[in-house]
PDB file of C-alpha atoms in Angstrom:
ATOM      1  CA  LYS A   6       0.218  -0.481  -0.169  1.00  0.00           C
ATOM      2  CA  ALA A   7       1.510   2.870  -1.173  1.00  0.00           C
ATOM      3  CA  GLY A   8       1.843   6.155   2.011  1.00  0.00           C
ATOM      4  CA  VAL A   9       0.951   9.761   1.422  1.00  0.00           C
ATOM      5  CA  THR A  10       2.564  10.937  -0.972  1.00  0.00           C
ATOM      6  CA  GLN A  11       3.963  15.043  -1.338  1.00  0.00           C
ATOM      7  CA  THR A  12       4.930  17.171  -4.251  1.00  0.00           C
ATOM      8  CA  PRO A  13       6.788  18.979  -4.591  1.00  0.00           C
ATOM      9  CA  ARG A  14       8.809  17.985  -1.683  1.00  0.00           C
ATOM     10  CA  TYR A  15      11.011  20.992  -1.797  1.00  0.00           C
ATOM     11  CA  LEU A  16       9.950  25.072  -3.473  1.00  0.00           C
ATOM     12  CA  ILE A  17      11.300  27.815  -3.718  1.00  0.00           C
ATOM     13  CA  LYS A  18       9.350  31.079  -4.188  1.00  0.00           C
ATOM     14  CA  THR A  19       9.721  35.021  -3.869  1.00  0.00           C
ATOM     15  CA  ARG A  20       7.461  37.102  -1.146  1.00  0.00           C
ATOM     16  CA  GLY A  21       4.509  38.160  -3.185  1.00  0.00           C
ATOM     17  CA  GLN A  22       3.898  35.131  -4.811  1.00  0.00           C
ATOM     18  CA  GLN A  23       1.429  32.350  -3.796  1.00  0.00           C
ATOM     19  CA  VAL A  24       2.518  29.091  -4.108  1.00  0.00           C
ATOM     20  CA  THR A  25       0.178  25.354  -3.827  1.00  0.00           C
ATOM     21  CA  LEU A  26       1.052  22.266  -2.274  1.00  0.00           C
ATOM     22  CA  SER A  27      -0.433  18.607  -3.010  1.00  0.00           C
ATOM     23  CA  CYS A  28      -1.452  16.000  -0.924  1.00  0.00           C
ATOM     24  CA  SER A  29      -2.370  12.547  -2.080  1.00  0.00           C
ATOM     25  CA  PRO A  30      -3.558  10.134   0.915  1.00  0.00           C
ATOM     26  CA  ILE A  31      -2.818   6.125   1.126  1.00  0.00           C
ATOM     27  CA  SER A  32      -6.015   4.781  -0.856  1.00  0.00           C
ATOM     28  CA  GLY A  33      -9.001   4.314   1.405  1.00  0.00           C
ATOM     29  CA  HIS A  34      -8.073   7.664   3.035  1.00  0.00           C
ATOM     30  CA  ARG A  35     -11.168  10.302   3.606  1.00  0.00           C
ATOM     31  CA  SER A  36      -9.237  12.733   5.949  1.00  0.00           C
ATOM     32  CA  VAL A  37      -5.988  15.457   4.808  1.00  0.00           C
ATOM     33  CA  SER A  38      -5.112  17.424   7.925  1.00  0.00           C
ATOM     34  CA  TRP A  39      -1.998  20.459   7.233  1.00  0.00           C
ATOM     35  CA  TYR A  40       0.388  20.871   9.464  1.00  0.00           C
ATOM     36  CA  GLN A  41       3.102  23.759   9.719  1.00  0.00           C
ATOM     37  CA  GLN A  42       6.725  22.972  10.885  1.00  0.00           C
ATOM     38  CA  THR A  43       9.060  25.837  11.773  1.00  0.00           C
ATOM     39  CA  PRO A  44      11.903  26.126  14.472  1.00  0.00           C
ATOM     40  CA  GLY A  45       9.900  29.097  16.404  1.00  0.00           C
ATOM     41  CA  GLN A  46       6.772  28.036  16.607  1.00  0.00           C
ATOM     42  CA  GLY A  47       7.273  24.132  16.436  1.00  0.00           C
ATOM     43  CA  LEU A  48       4.603  22.049  14.645  1.00  0.00           C
ATOM     44  CA  GLN A  49       0.874  23.320  14.381  1.00  0.00           C
ATOM     45  CA  PHE A  50      -2.070  21.857  13.187  1.00  0.00           C
ATOM     46  CA  LEU A  51      -3.795  24.325   9.389  1.00  0.00           C
ATOM     47  CA  PHE A  52      -6.806  23.117   9.281  1.00  0.00           C
ATOM     48  CA  GLU A  53      -7.959  19.208   7.668  1.00  0.00           C
ATOM     49  CA  TYR A  54     -10.539  18.349   5.231  1.00  0.00           C
ATOM     50  CA  PHE A  55     -12.715  15.065   5.240  1.00  0.00           C
ATOM     51  CA  SER A  56     -15.502  14.301   2.421  1.00  0.00           C
ATOM     52  CA  GLU A  57     -14.586  17.419   0.500  1.00  0.00           C
ATOM     53  CA  THR A  58     -15.160  19.801   3.088  1.00  0.00           C
ATOM     54  CA  GLN A  59     -12.586  21.243   5.507  1.00  0.00           C
ATOM     55  CA  ARG A  60     -14.235  20.463   9.336  1.00  0.00           C
ATOM     56  CA  ASN A  61     -11.195  22.026  11.808  1.00  0.00           C
ATOM     57  CA  LYS A  62      -8.696  24.718  10.740  1.00  0.00           C
ATOM     58  CA  GLY A  63      -6.079  26.057  12.830  1.00  0.00           C
ATOM     59  CA  ASN A  64      -5.256  29.488  13.831  1.00  0.00           C
ATOM     60  CA  PHE A  65      -4.267  30.738  10.802  1.00  0.00           C
ATOM     61  CA  PRO A  66      -4.999  34.345   8.452  1.00  0.00           C
ATOM     62  CA  GLY A  67      -7.114  33.471   5.506  1.00  0.00           C
ATOM     63  CA  ARG A  68      -3.641  33.886   3.438  1.00  0.00           C
ATOM     64  CA  PHE A  69      -3.624  29.805   4.355  1.00  0.00           C
ATOM     65  CA  SER A  70      -6.491  28.481   2.078  1.00  0.00           C
ATOM     66  CA  GLY A  71      -7.230  24.684   1.199  1.00  0.00           C
ATOM     67  CA  ARG A  72      -9.585  22.334  -0.634  1.00  0.00           C
ATOM     68  CA  GLN A  73     -10.350  18.710  -1.495  1.00  0.00           C
ATOM     69  CA  PHE A  74     -11.158  16.844  -3.863  1.00  0.00           C
ATOM     70  CA  SER A  75     -13.478  13.487  -4.643  1.00  0.00           C
ATOM     71  CA  ASN A  76     -10.448  11.456  -4.832  1.00  0.00           C
ATOM     72  CA  SER A  77      -9.522  13.280  -1.269  1.00  0.00           C
ATOM     73  CA  ARG A  78      -6.166  14.465  -3.271  1.00  0.00           C
ATOM     74  CA  SER A  79      -6.057  17.305  -0.877  1.00  0.00           C
ATOM     75  CA  GLU A  80      -4.363  20.903  -2.020  1.00  0.00           C
ATOM     76  CA  MET A  81      -2.864  24.000   0.140  1.00  0.00           C
ATOM     77  CA  ASN A  82      -2.529  27.160  -1.139  1.00  0.00           C
ATOM     78  CA  VAL A  83      -0.447  30.340   0.395  1.00  0.00           C
ATOM     79  CA  SER A  84      -1.771  33.873  -1.069  1.00  0.00           C
ATOM     80  CA  THR A  85       0.739  37.152  -1.051  1.00  0.00           C
ATOM     81  CA  LEU A  86       3.863  34.651   1.151  1.00  0.00           C
ATOM     82  CA  GLU A  87       4.927  36.292   3.263  1.00  0.00           C
ATOM     83  CA  LEU A  88       8.969  34.809   4.475  1.00  0.00           C
ATOM     84  CA  GLY A  89       7.330  33.779   8.320  1.00  0.00           C
ATOM     85  CA  ASP A  90       5.727  30.544   5.661  1.00  0.00           C
ATOM     86  CA  SER A  91       8.960  29.515   5.173  1.00  0.00           C
ATOM     87  CA  ALA A  92       8.376  26.423   7.140  1.00  0.00           C
ATOM     88  CA  LEU A  93       8.187  22.164   6.290  1.00  0.00           C
ATOM     89  CA  TYR A  94       4.414  21.098   5.838  1.00  0.00           C
ATOM     90  CA  LEU A  95       3.237  18.712   6.383  1.00  0.00           C
ATOM     91  CA  CYS A  96      -0.550  16.355   5.771  1.00  0.00           C
ATOM     92  CA  ALA A  97      -1.201  13.490   6.984  1.00  0.00           C
ATOM     93  CA  SER A  98      -4.176  10.844   6.857  1.00  0.00           C
ATOM     94  CA  SER A  99      -6.261   8.310   7.784  1.00  0.00           C
ATOM     95  CA  TRP A 100      -9.605   6.850   6.622  1.00  0.00           C
ATOM     96  CA  ARG A 101     -12.290   9.167   9.182  1.00  0.00           C
ATOM     97  CA  GLY A 102     -10.327  12.041  11.614  1.00  0.00           C
ATOM     98  CA  GLU A 103      -8.946   9.125  13.735  1.00  0.00           C
ATOM     99  CA  LEU A 104      -5.391  10.425  15.147  1.00  0.00           C
ATOM    100  CA  ASN A 105      -4.095   6.751  16.316  1.00  0.00           C
ATOM    101  CA  GLU A 106      -4.574   5.896  12.246  1.00  0.00           C
ATOM    102  CA  GLN A 107      -3.106   8.852  10.787  1.00  0.00           C
ATOM    103  CA  PHE A 108      -0.321   8.179   8.903  1.00  0.00           C
ATOM    104  CA  PHE A 109       2.005  11.362   7.620  1.00  0.00           C
ATOM    105  CA  GLY A 110       3.861  12.063   4.773  1.00  0.00           C
ATOM    106  CA  PRO A 111       7.529  12.974   4.051  1.00  0.00           C
ATOM    107  CA  GLY A 112       6.497  17.390   3.683  1.00  0.00           C
ATOM    108  CA  THR A 113       6.768  19.800   1.266  1.00  0.00           C
ATOM    109  CA  ARG A 114      10.044  22.548   2.741  1.00  0.00           C
ATOM    110  CA  LEU A 115       9.028  25.604   1.548  1.00  0.00           C
ATOM    111  CA  THR A 116      11.587  28.551   1.385  1.00  0.00           C
ATOM    112  CA  VAL A 117      10.906  32.804   1.251  1.00  0.00           C
ATOM    113  CA  LEU A 118      13.033  34.509  -0.132  1.00  0.00           C
TER     114      LEU A 118
ATOM    115  CA  SER B 264      -5.412  25.808  24.861  1.00  0.00           C
ATOM    116  CA  GLN B 265      -3.281  23.026  25.446  1.00  0.00           C
ATOM    117  CA  GLU B 266       0.366  22.932  25.746  1.00  0.00           C
ATOM    118  CA  LEU B 267       3.053  20.714  25.811  1.00  0.00           C
ATOM    119  CA  GLU B 268       6.125  21.490  26.964  1.00  0.00           C
ATOM    120  CA  GLN B 269       8.996  18.929  25.892  1.00  0.00           C
ATOM    121  CA  SER B 270      12.395  18.546  28.343  1.00  0.00           C
ATOM    122  CA  PRO B 271      15.410  17.922  27.395  1.00  0.00           C
ATOM    123  CA  GLN B 272      15.196  20.567  24.291  1.00  0.00           C
ATOM    124  CA  SER B 273      18.572  17.850  23.285  1.00  0.00           C
ATOM    125  CA  LEU B 274      20.288  14.952  23.949  1.00  0.00           C
ATOM    126  CA  ILE B 275      22.811  14.303  23.619  1.00  0.00           C
ATOM    127  CA  VAL B 276      23.953  10.397  24.700  1.00  0.00           C
ATOM    128  CA  GLN B 277      26.861   7.756  23.984  1.00  0.00           C
ATOM    129  CA  GLU B 278      26.056   4.899  22.383  1.00  0.00           C
ATOM    130  CA  GLY B 279      24.597   2.085  24.913  1.00  0.00           C
ATOM    131  CA  LYS B 280      23.148   4.261  27.271  1.00  0.00           C
ATOM    132  CA  ASN B 281      19.406   4.597  28.241  1.00  0.00           C
ATOM    133  CA  LEU B 282      17.703   8.081  27.892  1.00  0.00           C
ATOM    134  CA  THR B 283      14.154   9.541  28.799  1.00  0.00           C
ATOM    135  CA  ILE B 284      12.507  12.606  26.567  1.00  0.00           C
ATOM    136  CA  ASN B 285       9.655  14.522  29.212  1.00  0.00           C
ATOM    137  CA  CYS B 286       6.641  15.953  28.069  1.00  0.00           C
ATOM    138  CA  THR B 287       3.611  17.916  30.446  1.00  0.00           C
ATOM    139  CA  SER B 288       0.823  20.109  29.042  1.00  0.00           C
ATOM    140  CA  SER B 289      -1.222  22.591  30.334  1.00  0.00           C
ATOM    141  CA  LYS B 290      -4.037  20.178  30.830  1.00  0.00           C
ATOM    142  CA  THR B 291      -5.599  16.595  31.399  1.00  0.00           C
ATOM    143  CA  LEU B 292      -4.653  14.735  28.171  1.00  0.00           C
ATOM    144  CA  TYR B 293      -7.328  12.505  26.448  1.00  0.00           C
ATOM    145  CA  GLY B 294      -4.293  11.132  24.200  1.00  0.00           C
ATOM    146  CA  LEU B 295      -1.345  11.668  24.109  1.00  0.00           C
ATOM    147  CA  TYR B 296       1.492  10.760  21.209  1.00  0.00           C
ATOM    148  CA  TRP B 297       4.890  10.017  20.271  1.00  0.00           C
ATOM    149  CA  TYR B 298       6.249  10.168  16.795  1.00  0.00           C
ATOM    150  CA  LYS B 299       9.332  10.219  15.663  1.00  0.00           C
ATOM    151  CA  GLN B 300      10.575  12.782  12.632  1.00  0.00           C
ATOM    152  CA  LYS B 301      14.025  12.699  10.953  1.00  0.00           C
ATOM    153  CA  TYR B 302      15.041  15.713  10.339  1.00  0.00           C
ATOM    154  CA  GLY B 303      12.764  17.344   7.579  1.00  0.00           C
ATOM    155  CA  GLU B 304      11.256  14.019   6.828  1.00  0.00           C
ATOM    156  CA  GLY B 305       7.548  13.070   8.611  1.00  0.00           C
ATOM    157  CA  LEU B 306       5.969  11.967  11.001  1.00  0.00           C
ATOM    158  CA  ILE B 307       6.915   8.782  11.464  1.00  0.00           C
ATOM    159  CA  PHE B 308       3.573   7.488  14.831  1.00  0.00           C
ATOM    160  CA  LEU B 309       5.524   5.318  17.535  1.00  0.00           C
ATOM    161  CA  MET B 310       2.904   4.837  20.528  1.00  0.00           C
ATOM    162  CA  MET B 311      -0.718   6.353  21.989  1.00  0.00           C
ATOM    163  CA  LEU B 312      -1.011   6.549  25.329  1.00  0.00           C
ATOM    164  CA  GLN B 313      -4.645   7.107  26.726  1.00  0.00           C
ATOM    165  CA  LYS B 314      -4.996   6.362  30.380  1.00  0.00           C
ATOM    166  CA  GLY B 315      -3.459   7.234  33.417  1.00  0.00           C
ATOM    167  CA  GLY B 316      -1.270   4.596  34.278  1.00  0.00           C
ATOM    168  CA  GLU B 317      -0.472   3.422  30.769  1.00  0.00           C
ATOM    169  CA  GLU B 318       3.002   2.348  30.336  1.00  0.00           C
ATOM    170  CA  LYS B 319       3.615   0.904  26.357  1.00  0.00           C
ATOM    171  CA  SER B 320       6.652  -0.698  24.986  1.00  0.00           C
ATOM    172  CA  HIS B 321       8.168  -1.237  21.708  1.00  0.00           C
ATOM    173  CA  GLU B 322      11.182  -2.829  21.349  1.00  0.00           C
ATOM    174  CA  LYS B 323      13.748  -0.408  23.443  1.00  0.00           C
ATOM    175  CA  ILE B 324      11.456   2.685  23.350  1.00  0.00           C
ATOM    176  CA  THR B 325       9.004   2.479  26.196  1.00  0.00           C
ATOM    177  CA  ALA B 326       5.837   5.545  27.271  1.00  0.00           C
ATOM    178  CA  LYS B 327       3.762   5.847  30.201  1.00  0.00           C
ATOM    179  CA  LEU B 328       1.171   8.242  30.305  1.00  0.00           C
ATOM    180  CA  ASP B 329       0.909   9.738  34.583  1.00  0.00           C
ATOM    181  CA  GLU B 330      -1.890   8.538  36.868  1.00  0.00           C
ATOM    182  CA  LYS B 331      -2.838  11.798  36.688  1.00  0.00           C
ATOM    183  CA  LYS B 332      -3.001  12.756  32.867  1.00  0.00           C
ATOM    184  CA  GLN B 333      -0.623  15.978  32.759  1.00  0.00           C
ATOM    185  CA  GLN B 334       2.780  14.050  31.973  1.00  0.00           C
ATOM    186  CA  SER B 335       4.497  11.056  29.715  1.00  0.00           C
ATOM    187  CA  SER B 336       7.878  10.322  29.380  1.00  0.00           C
ATOM    188  CA  LEU B 337       9.459   7.725  26.561  1.00  0.00           C
ATOM    189  CA  HIS B 338      12.138   5.717  28.187  1.00  0.00           C
ATOM    190  CA  ILE B 339      14.864   4.549  25.177  1.00  0.00           C
ATOM    191  CA  THR B 340      17.037   0.916  27.054  1.00  0.00           C
ATOM    192  CA  ALA B 341      20.578   0.666  25.249  1.00  0.00           C
ATOM    193  CA  SER B 342      20.889   3.495  22.196  1.00  0.00           C
ATOM    194  CA  GLN B 343      21.027   3.574  19.787  1.00  0.00           C
ATOM    195  CA  PRO B 344      22.234   5.643  16.699  1.00  0.00           C
ATOM    196  CA  SER B 345      18.878   3.947  14.737  1.00  0.00           C
ATOM    197  CA  HIS B 346      17.490   6.351  16.987  1.00  0.00           C
ATOM    198  CA  ALA B 347      18.894   9.432  16.490  1.00  0.00           C
ATOM    199  CA  GLY B 348      16.205  12.880  15.359  1.00  0.00           C
ATOM    200  CA  ILE B 349      13.388  14.475  16.591  1.00  0.00           C
ATOM    201  CA  TYR B 350      11.337  12.891  19.396  1.00  0.00           C
ATOM    202  CA  LEU B 351       7.430  14.779  19.601  1.00  0.00           C
ATOM    203  CA  CYS B 352       4.037  14.461  21.943  1.00  0.00           C
ATOM    204  CA  GLY B 353       1.720  15.471  20.864  1.00  0.00           C
ATOM    205  CA  ALA B 354      -1.709  15.474  23.012  1.00  0.00           C
ATOM    206  CA  ASP B 355      -4.884  14.967  21.334  1.00  0.00           C
ATOM    207  CA  GLY B 356      -7.897  18.298  20.987  1.00  0.00           C
ATOM    208  CA  GLY B 357     -10.395  16.410  18.987  1.00  0.00           C
ATOM    209  CA  SER B 358      -9.006  15.559  15.351  1.00  0.00           C
ATOM    210  CA  ARG B 359      -6.689  17.392  16.100  1.00  0.00           C
ATOM    211  CA  LEU B 360      -2.864  17.281  17.335  1.00  0.00           C
ATOM    212  CA  THR B 361      -0.933  19.481  19.539  1.00  0.00           C
ATOM    213  CA  PHE B 362       2.586  19.313  19.543  1.00  0.00           C
ATOM    214  CA  GLY B 363       5.195  20.253  21.519  1.00  0.00           C
ATOM    215  CA  GLU B 364       8.263  21.837  20.016  1.00  0.00           C
ATOM    216  CA  GLY B 365      10.450  18.189  20.401  1.00  0.00           C
ATOM    217  CA  THR B 366      13.292  16.743  21.496  1.00  0.00           C
ATOM    218  CA  GLN B 367      16.738  16.915  19.708  1.00  0.00           C
ATOM    219  CA  LEU B 368      18.237  12.988  20.407  1.00  0.00           C
ATOM    220  CA  THR B 369      21.797  12.186  19.156  1.00  0.00           C
ATOM    221  CA  VAL B 370      23.672   8.374  19.455  1.00  0.00           C
ATOM    222  CA  ASN B 371      27.371   8.726  19.938  1.00  0.00           C
ATOM    223  CA  PRO B 372      28.999   5.564  18.170  1.00  0.00           C
TER     224      PRO B 372
END
């Protein structure tokens, strides 16, 4: 069974640009959660999607958005990038959102210059 | 909101030594998760604790949740270079995880 895949693995953008990250969950999983990891703030929850609906949202500005498609693949978008958005973005999938059955992807390393 | 504090922040041990990482919560823990992360990579699930006093082991790693359910410890016996990485504790926040800052473990051969 293939694991959670994230593309791209590395990305360099400049301030003011926007970026889209992709996450393909494990086959059969319908819940996808996104987390941001930075040296200063650690790992923080961004949002969770289940069956194409955002079910939970963390405390991030509206520049951070996401969506989920009918095949459960999810995308995360960050508009008007700031230097502080440089981070490792991790997604995790599970069948219905069970935390003890959640599998993490390898992450996308975003660098904002 | 719930906060998790991990100690120590970093740890350097000689191969073969035992070590303990602590995770203290500002609120009662209803589910505590331990993960391991290699630098810049995803998280690998180690174990989950729910009941006060619960203890679980996997290979040389043992995790405990104290009776009051506000602190957990992760103990590694006879450490090996393969144990090196970042250890993170995470609290069940109801469909989301709240994480501690992580403990960077280095095991010198």
